[in-house]
CSV table of C-alpha atoms in Angstrom, one decimal:
chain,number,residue,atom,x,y,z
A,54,UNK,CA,-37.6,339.6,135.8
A,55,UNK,CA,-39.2,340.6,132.6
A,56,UNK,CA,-42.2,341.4,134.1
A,57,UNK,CA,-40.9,344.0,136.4
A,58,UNK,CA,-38.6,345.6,133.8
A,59,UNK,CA,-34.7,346.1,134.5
A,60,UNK,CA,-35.0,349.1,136.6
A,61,UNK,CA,-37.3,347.3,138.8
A,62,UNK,CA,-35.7,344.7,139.3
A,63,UNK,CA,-32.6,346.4,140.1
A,64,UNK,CA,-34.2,348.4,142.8
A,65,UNK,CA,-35.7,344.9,143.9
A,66,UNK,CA,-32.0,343.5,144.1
A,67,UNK,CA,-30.8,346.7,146.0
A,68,UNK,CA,-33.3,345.8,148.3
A,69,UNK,CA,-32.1,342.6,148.9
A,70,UNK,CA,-28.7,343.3,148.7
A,71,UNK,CA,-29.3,346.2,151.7
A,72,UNK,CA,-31.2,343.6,153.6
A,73,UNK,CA,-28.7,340.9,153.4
A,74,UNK,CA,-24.8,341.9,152.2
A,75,UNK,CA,-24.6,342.9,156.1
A,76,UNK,CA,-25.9,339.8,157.6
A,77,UNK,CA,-23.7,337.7,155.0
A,78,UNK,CA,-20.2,340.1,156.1
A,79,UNK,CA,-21.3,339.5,159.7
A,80,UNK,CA,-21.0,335.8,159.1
A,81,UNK,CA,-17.8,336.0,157.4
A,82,UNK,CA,-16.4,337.8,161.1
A,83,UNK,CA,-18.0,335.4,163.0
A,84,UNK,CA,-16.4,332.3,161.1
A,85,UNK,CA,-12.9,334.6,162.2
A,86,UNK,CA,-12.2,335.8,158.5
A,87,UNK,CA,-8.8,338.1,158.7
A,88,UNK,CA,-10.1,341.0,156.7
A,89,UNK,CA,-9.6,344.2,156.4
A,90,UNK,CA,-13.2,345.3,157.5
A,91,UNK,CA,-12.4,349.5,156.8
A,92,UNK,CA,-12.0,348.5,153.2
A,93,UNK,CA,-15.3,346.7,152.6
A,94,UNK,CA,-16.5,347.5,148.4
A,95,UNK,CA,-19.8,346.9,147.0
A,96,UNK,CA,-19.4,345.4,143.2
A,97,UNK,CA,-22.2,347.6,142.0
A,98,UNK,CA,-20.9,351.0,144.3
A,99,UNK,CA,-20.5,354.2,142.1
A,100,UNK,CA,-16.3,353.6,142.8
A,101,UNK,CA,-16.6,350.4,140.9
A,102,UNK,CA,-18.9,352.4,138.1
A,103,UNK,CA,-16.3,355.0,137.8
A,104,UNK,CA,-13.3,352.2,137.4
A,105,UNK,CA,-15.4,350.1,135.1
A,106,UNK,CA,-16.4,353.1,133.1
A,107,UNK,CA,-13.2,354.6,133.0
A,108,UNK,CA,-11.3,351.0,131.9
A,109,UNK,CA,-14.0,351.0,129.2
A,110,UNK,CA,-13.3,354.1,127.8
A,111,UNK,CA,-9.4,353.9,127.4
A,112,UNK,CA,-9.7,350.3,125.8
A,113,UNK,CA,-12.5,351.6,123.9
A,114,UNK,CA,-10.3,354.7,122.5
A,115,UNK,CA,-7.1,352.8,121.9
A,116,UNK,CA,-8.7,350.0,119.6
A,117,UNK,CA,-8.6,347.1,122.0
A,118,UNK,CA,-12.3,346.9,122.5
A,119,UNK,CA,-14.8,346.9,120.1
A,120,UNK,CA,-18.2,345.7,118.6
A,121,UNK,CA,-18.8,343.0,116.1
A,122,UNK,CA,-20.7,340.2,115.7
A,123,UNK,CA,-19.2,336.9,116.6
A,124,UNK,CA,-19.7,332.9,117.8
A,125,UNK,CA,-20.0,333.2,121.2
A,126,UNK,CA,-20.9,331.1,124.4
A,127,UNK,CA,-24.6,331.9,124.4
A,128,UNK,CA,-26.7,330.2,127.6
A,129,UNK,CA,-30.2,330.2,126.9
A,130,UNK,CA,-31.3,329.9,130.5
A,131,UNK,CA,-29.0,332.8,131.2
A,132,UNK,CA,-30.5,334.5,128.0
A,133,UNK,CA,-26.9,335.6,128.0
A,134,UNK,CA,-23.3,335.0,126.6
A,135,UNK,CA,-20.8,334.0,129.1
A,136,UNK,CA,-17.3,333.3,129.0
A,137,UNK,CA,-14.9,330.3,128.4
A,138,UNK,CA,-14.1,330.2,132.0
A,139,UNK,CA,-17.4,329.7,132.7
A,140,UNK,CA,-18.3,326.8,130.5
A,141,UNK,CA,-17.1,323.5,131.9
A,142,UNK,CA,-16.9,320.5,129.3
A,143,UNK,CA,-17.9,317.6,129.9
A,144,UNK,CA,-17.1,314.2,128.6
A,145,UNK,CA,-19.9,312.1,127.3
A,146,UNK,CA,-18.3,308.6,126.6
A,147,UNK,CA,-21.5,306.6,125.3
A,148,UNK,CA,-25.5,307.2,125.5
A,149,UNK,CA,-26.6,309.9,128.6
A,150,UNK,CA,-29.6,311.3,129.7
A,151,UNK,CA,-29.2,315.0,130.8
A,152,UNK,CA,-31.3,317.4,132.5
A,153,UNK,CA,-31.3,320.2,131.2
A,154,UNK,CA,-33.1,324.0,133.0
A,155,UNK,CA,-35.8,325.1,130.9
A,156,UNK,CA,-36.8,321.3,129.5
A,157,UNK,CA,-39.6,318.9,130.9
A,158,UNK,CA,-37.5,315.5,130.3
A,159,UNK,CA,-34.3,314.5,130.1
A,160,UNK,CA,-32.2,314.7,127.3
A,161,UNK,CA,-29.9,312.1,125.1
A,162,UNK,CA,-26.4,312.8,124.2
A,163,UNK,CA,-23.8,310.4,123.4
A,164,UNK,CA,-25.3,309.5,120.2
A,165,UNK,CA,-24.6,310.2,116.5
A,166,UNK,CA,-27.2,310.5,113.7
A,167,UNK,CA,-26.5,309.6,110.3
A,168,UNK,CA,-28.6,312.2,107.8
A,169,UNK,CA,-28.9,311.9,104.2
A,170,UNK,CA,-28.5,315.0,101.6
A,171,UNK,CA,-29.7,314.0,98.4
A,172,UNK,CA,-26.9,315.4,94.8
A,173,UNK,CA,-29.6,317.2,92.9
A,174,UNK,CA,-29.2,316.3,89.2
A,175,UNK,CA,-28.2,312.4,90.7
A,176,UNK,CA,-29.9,309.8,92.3
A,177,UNK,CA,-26.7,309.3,94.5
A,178,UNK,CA,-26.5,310.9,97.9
A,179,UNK,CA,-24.0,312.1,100.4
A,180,UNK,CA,-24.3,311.3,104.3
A,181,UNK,CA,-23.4,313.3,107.2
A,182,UNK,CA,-23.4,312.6,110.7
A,183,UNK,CA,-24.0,315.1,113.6
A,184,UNK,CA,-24.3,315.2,117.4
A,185,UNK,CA,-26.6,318.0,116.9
A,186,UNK,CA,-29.3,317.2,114.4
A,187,UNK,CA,-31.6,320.5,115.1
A,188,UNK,CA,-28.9,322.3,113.6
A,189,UNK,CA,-29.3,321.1,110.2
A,190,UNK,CA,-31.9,323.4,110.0
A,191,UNK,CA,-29.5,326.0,110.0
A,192,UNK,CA,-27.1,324.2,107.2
A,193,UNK,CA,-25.9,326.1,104.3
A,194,UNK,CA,-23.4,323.5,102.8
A,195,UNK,CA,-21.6,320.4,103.4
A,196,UNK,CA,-17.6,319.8,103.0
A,197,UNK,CA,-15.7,316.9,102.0
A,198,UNK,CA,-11.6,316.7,102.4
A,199,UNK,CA,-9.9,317.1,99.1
A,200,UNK,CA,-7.8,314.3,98.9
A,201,UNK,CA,-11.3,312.3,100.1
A,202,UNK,CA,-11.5,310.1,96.5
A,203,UNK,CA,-14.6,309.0,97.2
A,204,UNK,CA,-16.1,312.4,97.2
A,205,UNK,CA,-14.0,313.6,94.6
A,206,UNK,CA,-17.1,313.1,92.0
A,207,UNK,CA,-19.0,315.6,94.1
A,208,UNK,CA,-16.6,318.7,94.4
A,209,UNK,CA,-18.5,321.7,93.3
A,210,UNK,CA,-22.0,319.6,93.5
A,211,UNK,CA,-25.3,320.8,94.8
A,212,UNK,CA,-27.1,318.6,97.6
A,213,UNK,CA,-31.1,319.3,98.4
A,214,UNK,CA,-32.3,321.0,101.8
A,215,UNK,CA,-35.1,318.5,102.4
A,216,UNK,CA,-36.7,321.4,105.2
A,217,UNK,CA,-36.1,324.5,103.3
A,218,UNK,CA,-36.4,323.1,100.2
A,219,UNK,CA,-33.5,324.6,98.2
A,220,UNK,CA,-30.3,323.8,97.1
A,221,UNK,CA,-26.7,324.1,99.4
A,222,UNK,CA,-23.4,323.5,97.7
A,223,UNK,CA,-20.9,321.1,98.6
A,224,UNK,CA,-17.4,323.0,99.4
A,225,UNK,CA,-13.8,321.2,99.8
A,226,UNK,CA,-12.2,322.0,102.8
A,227,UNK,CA,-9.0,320.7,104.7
A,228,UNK,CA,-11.1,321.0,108.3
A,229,UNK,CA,-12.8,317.6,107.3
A,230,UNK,CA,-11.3,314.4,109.0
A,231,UNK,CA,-12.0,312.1,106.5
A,232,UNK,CA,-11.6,308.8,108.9
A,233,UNK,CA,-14.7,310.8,110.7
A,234,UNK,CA,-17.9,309.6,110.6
A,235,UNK,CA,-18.6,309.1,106.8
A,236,UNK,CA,-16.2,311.9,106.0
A,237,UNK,CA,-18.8,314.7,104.7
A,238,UNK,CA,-19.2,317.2,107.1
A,239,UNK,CA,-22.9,319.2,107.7
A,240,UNK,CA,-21.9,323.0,107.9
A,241,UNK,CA,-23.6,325.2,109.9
A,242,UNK,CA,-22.1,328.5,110.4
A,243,UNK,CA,-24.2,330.2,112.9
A,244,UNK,CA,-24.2,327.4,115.2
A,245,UNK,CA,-20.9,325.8,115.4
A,246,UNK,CA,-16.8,327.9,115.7
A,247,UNK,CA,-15.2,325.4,113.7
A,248,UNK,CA,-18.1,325.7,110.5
A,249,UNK,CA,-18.2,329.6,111.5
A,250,UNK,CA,-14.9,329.4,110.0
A,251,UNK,CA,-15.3,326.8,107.1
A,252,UNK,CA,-18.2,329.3,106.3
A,253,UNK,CA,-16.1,332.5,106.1
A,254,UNK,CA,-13.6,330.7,104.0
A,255,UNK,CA,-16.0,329.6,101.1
A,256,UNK,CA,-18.6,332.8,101.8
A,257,UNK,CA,-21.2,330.3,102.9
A,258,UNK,CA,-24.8,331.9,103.9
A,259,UNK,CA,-25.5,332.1,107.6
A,260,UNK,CA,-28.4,331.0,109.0
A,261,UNK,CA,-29.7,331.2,112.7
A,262,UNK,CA,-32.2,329.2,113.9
A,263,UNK,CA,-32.6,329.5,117.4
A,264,UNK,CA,-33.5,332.3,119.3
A,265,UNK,CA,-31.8,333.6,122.8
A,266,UNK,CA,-34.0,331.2,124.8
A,267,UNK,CA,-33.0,328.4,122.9
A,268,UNK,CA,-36.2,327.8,120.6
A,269,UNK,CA,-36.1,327.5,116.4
A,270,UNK,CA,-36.9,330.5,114.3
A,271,UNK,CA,-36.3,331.7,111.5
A,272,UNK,CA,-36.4,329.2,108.1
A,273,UNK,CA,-37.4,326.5,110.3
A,274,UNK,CA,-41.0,326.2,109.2
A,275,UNK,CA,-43.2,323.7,110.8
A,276,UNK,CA,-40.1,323.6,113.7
A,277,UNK,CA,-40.7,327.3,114.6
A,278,UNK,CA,-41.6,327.9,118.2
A,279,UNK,CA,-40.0,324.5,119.2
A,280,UNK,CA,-37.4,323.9,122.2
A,281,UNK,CA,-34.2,323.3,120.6
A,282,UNK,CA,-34.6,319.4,122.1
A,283,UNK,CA,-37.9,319.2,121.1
A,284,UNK,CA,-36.3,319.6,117.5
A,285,UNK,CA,-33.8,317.5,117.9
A,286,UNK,CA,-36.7,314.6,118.4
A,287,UNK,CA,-38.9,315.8,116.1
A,288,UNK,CA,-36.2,316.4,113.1
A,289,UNK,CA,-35.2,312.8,113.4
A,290,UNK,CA,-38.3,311.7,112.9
A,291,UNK,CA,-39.2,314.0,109.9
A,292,UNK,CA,-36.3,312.9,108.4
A,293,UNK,CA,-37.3,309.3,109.2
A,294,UNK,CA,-40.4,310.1,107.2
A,295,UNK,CA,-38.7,311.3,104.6
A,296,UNK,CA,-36.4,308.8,104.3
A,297,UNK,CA,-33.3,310.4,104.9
A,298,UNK,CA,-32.2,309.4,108.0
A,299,UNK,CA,-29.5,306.7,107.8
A,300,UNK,CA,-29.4,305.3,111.4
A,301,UNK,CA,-27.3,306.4,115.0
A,302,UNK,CA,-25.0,304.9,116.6
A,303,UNK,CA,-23.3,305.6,120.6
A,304,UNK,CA,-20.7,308.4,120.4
A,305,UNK,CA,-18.5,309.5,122.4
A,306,UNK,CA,-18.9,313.5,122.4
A,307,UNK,CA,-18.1,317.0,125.1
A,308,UNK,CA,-21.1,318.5,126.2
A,309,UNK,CA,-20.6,322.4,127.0
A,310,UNK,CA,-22.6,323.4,130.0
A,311,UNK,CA,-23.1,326.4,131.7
A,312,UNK,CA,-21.2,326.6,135.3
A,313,UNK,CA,-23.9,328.7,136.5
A,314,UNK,CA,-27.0,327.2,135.7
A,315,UNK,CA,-25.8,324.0,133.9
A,316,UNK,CA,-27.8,324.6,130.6
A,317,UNK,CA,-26.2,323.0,127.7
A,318,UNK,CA,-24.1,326.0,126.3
A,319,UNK,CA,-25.1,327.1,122.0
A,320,UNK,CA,-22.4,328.9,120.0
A,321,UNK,CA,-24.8,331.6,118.9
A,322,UNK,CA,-24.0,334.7,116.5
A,323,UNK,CA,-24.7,337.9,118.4
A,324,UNK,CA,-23.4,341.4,118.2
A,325,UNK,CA,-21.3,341.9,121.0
A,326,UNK,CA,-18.2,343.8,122.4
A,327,UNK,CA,-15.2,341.8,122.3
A,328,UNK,CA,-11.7,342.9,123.4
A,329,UNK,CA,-8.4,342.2,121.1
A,330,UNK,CA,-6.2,340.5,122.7
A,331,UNK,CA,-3.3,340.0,119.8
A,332,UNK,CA,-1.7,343.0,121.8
A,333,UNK,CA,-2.4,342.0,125.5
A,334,UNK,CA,-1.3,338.4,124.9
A,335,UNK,CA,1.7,339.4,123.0
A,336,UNK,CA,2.5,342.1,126.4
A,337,UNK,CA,2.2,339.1,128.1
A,338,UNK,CA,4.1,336.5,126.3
A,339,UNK,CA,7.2,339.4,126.3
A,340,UNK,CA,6.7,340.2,130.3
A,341,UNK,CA,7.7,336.3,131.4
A,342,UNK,CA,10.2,336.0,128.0
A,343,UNK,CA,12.1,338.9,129.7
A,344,UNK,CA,11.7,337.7,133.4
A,345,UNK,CA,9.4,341.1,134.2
A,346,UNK,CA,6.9,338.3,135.2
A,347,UNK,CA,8.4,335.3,136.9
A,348,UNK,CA,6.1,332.0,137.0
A,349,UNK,CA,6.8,329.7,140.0
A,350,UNK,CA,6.9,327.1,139.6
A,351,UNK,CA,9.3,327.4,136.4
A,352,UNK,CA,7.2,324.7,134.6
A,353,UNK,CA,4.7,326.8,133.9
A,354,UNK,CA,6.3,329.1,131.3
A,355,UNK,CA,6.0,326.6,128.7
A,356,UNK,CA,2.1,326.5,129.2
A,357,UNK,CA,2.0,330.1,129.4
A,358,UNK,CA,3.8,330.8,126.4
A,359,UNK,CA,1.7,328.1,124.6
A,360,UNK,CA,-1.6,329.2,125.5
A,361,UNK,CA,-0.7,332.6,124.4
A,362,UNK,CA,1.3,331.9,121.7
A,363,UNK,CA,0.8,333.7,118.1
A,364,UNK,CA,-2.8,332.7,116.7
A,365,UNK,CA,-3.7,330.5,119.7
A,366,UNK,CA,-5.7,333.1,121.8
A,367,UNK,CA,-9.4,334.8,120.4
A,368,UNK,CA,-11.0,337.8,121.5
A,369,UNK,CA,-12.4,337.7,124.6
A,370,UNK,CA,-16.6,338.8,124.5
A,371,UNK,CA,-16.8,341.6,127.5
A,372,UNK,CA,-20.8,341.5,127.0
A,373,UNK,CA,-23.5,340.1,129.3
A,374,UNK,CA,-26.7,340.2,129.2
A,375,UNK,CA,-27.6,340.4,132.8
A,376,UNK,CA,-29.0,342.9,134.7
A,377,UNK,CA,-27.6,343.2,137.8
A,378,UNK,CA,-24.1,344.4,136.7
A,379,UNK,CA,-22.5,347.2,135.0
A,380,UNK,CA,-24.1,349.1,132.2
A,381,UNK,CA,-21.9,348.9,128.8
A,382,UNK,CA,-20.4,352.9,128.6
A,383,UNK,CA,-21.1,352.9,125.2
A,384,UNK,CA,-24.0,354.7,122.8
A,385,UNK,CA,-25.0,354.4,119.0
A,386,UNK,CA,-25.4,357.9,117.3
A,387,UNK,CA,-27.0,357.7,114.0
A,388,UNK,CA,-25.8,360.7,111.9
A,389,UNK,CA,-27.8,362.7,109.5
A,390,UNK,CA,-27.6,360.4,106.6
A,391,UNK,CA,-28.1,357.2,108.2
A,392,UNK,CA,-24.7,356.4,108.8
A,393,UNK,CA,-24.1,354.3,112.0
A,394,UNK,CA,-21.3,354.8,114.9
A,395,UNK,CA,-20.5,353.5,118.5
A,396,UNK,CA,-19.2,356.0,121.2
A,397,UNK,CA,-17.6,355.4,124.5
A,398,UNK,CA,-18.8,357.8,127.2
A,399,UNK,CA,-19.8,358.7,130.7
């Protein structure tokens, strides 16, 4: 694909589509589908352009879409971010061996590692565990609960990056569940929604350390260039080296794969267009409240409202990164003096 270049590869899909979209419709009539034939539509026809563009546009102008850059559900396979619906989670219960696209061998989950930070100025230490240990290479602190007394020495400390070689604070944060694991928590922001937000809240650095195809960059040093699971192998047994790593021990743990390839799915920080949806879920919430919308069966308001309840819903991340599809209708002008602005067009 990236050999050809998009626009080659489009026209190589149009190709394909000519040569088979008629075959595949003829196969639908022969099965005895009850279609409207007259009112066949192509996804990528210049109609569906138009309504795609148009949509766009109006969101764009009334503030419901813009571009910022976020967590979202980034599949390295795909070299693209997908949505929720397309992520199923699966439930790992004890140690599993995965294949994973884009990996020679099998890989383990279902296990927790055990990783020690070392309190400069002490010769104690604090111990975190993790599902994920590549991703300390992207850790910028660690938390502890604040009513955690046995951490309450620690509040405001400094622990040692063994990899990076510098110094990470310890924050207090009511996120950690202190009957988990050891009850001091590795924070990542870049790499993990529930740290994202830890880090905003005590203006934590963020560090990525994968790129889109799912290999370490960055501050990584002698990781750089590696598969993510090749990390994973290799940081545990660094660590081991080291001396810092404090055992593992079965798990159980949800895996986020991709529906469409089944890649194992990274929260990754990219710029991307996103669409509010305070208003539309608030629209929503009001249109079955006052019976405009009636659910069947009745049940189902109760979920409804829940799941778009106040604060329960996030922005919904309208990019992708594939090819074959429609074109973003938006364009960055750059004005005189450098200043920076997004425009919705066509």
């Amino acid at each position: 694909r990236h050999d050809l270049g998009r626009d080659k590869f489009v026209e190589e899909v149009g190709k394909w589509k000519d040569e088979k979209g008629g075959k595949i419709l003829g196969q639908l009539e022969e099965l005895g589908a009850s279609l409207d034939w007259s009112k066949d539509q192509f996804t990528m026809s210049p109609q569906f352009q138009k309504a795609v563009n148009s949509a766009f546009i109006k969101l764009m102008d009334g503030g419901l879409i813009y571009r910022g850059e976020q967590l979202v559900n980034w599949s390295p396979e795909l070299r693209s971010a997908i949505s929720d619906m397309e992520v199923t989670h699966v439930d790992v219960g004890e140690r599993t061996h995965f294949d994973v696209p884009g990996y020679d061998k099998p890989v383990q989950f279902g296990v927790m590692v055990d990783i020690a930070y070392k309190v400069v100025g002490s010769d104690k230490e604090l111990v975190v565990s993790t599902t994920r240990p590549e991703t300390m290479l992207g850790d910028t602190g660690v938390a502890v609960h604040p009513g955690d007394e046995r951490y309450k020495q620690f509040h405001g400390a400094k622990v040692w990056h063994p990899f990076r070689q510098c110094e990470i604070p310890v924050v207090v944060d009511e996120h950690v569940d202190p009957e988990m694991g050891t009850g001091v928590v590795k924070i990542t922001p870049a790499h993990d929604v529930n740290d994202w937000e830890v880090g905003q809240r005590h203006g934590l650095q963020v560090l990525s350390v994968m790129d889109e195809g799912g290999h370490m960059v960055g501050e990584c040093n002698k990781f750089v260039g590696m598969h993510r699971f090749m990390a994973r192998e290799a940081v545990c047994e660094e660590l081991e080296q080291l001396g810092l790593f404090r055992g593992e021990q079965e798990h159980s743990m949800v895996v986020p794969v991709c529906g469409r390839t089944g890649d194992v799915v990274e929260p990754m920080l990219k710029p991307q267009w996103f669409m509010n949806t305070s208003k539309v879920a608030e629209m929503a919430c009001t249109a079955v409240t006052d019976k405009d919308l009636v659910l069947d069966p009745e049940e189902y308001k109760a979920h409804w409202l829940q799941f778009l309840g106040e604060g329960k819903q996030r922005d919904w991340c309208v990019s992708r990164q594939i090819w074959w599809g429609h074109q973003v209708p938006a364009y960055s002008c750059t004005a005189p003096g450098g200043g920076q602005c997004w425009v919705a067009a066509a």
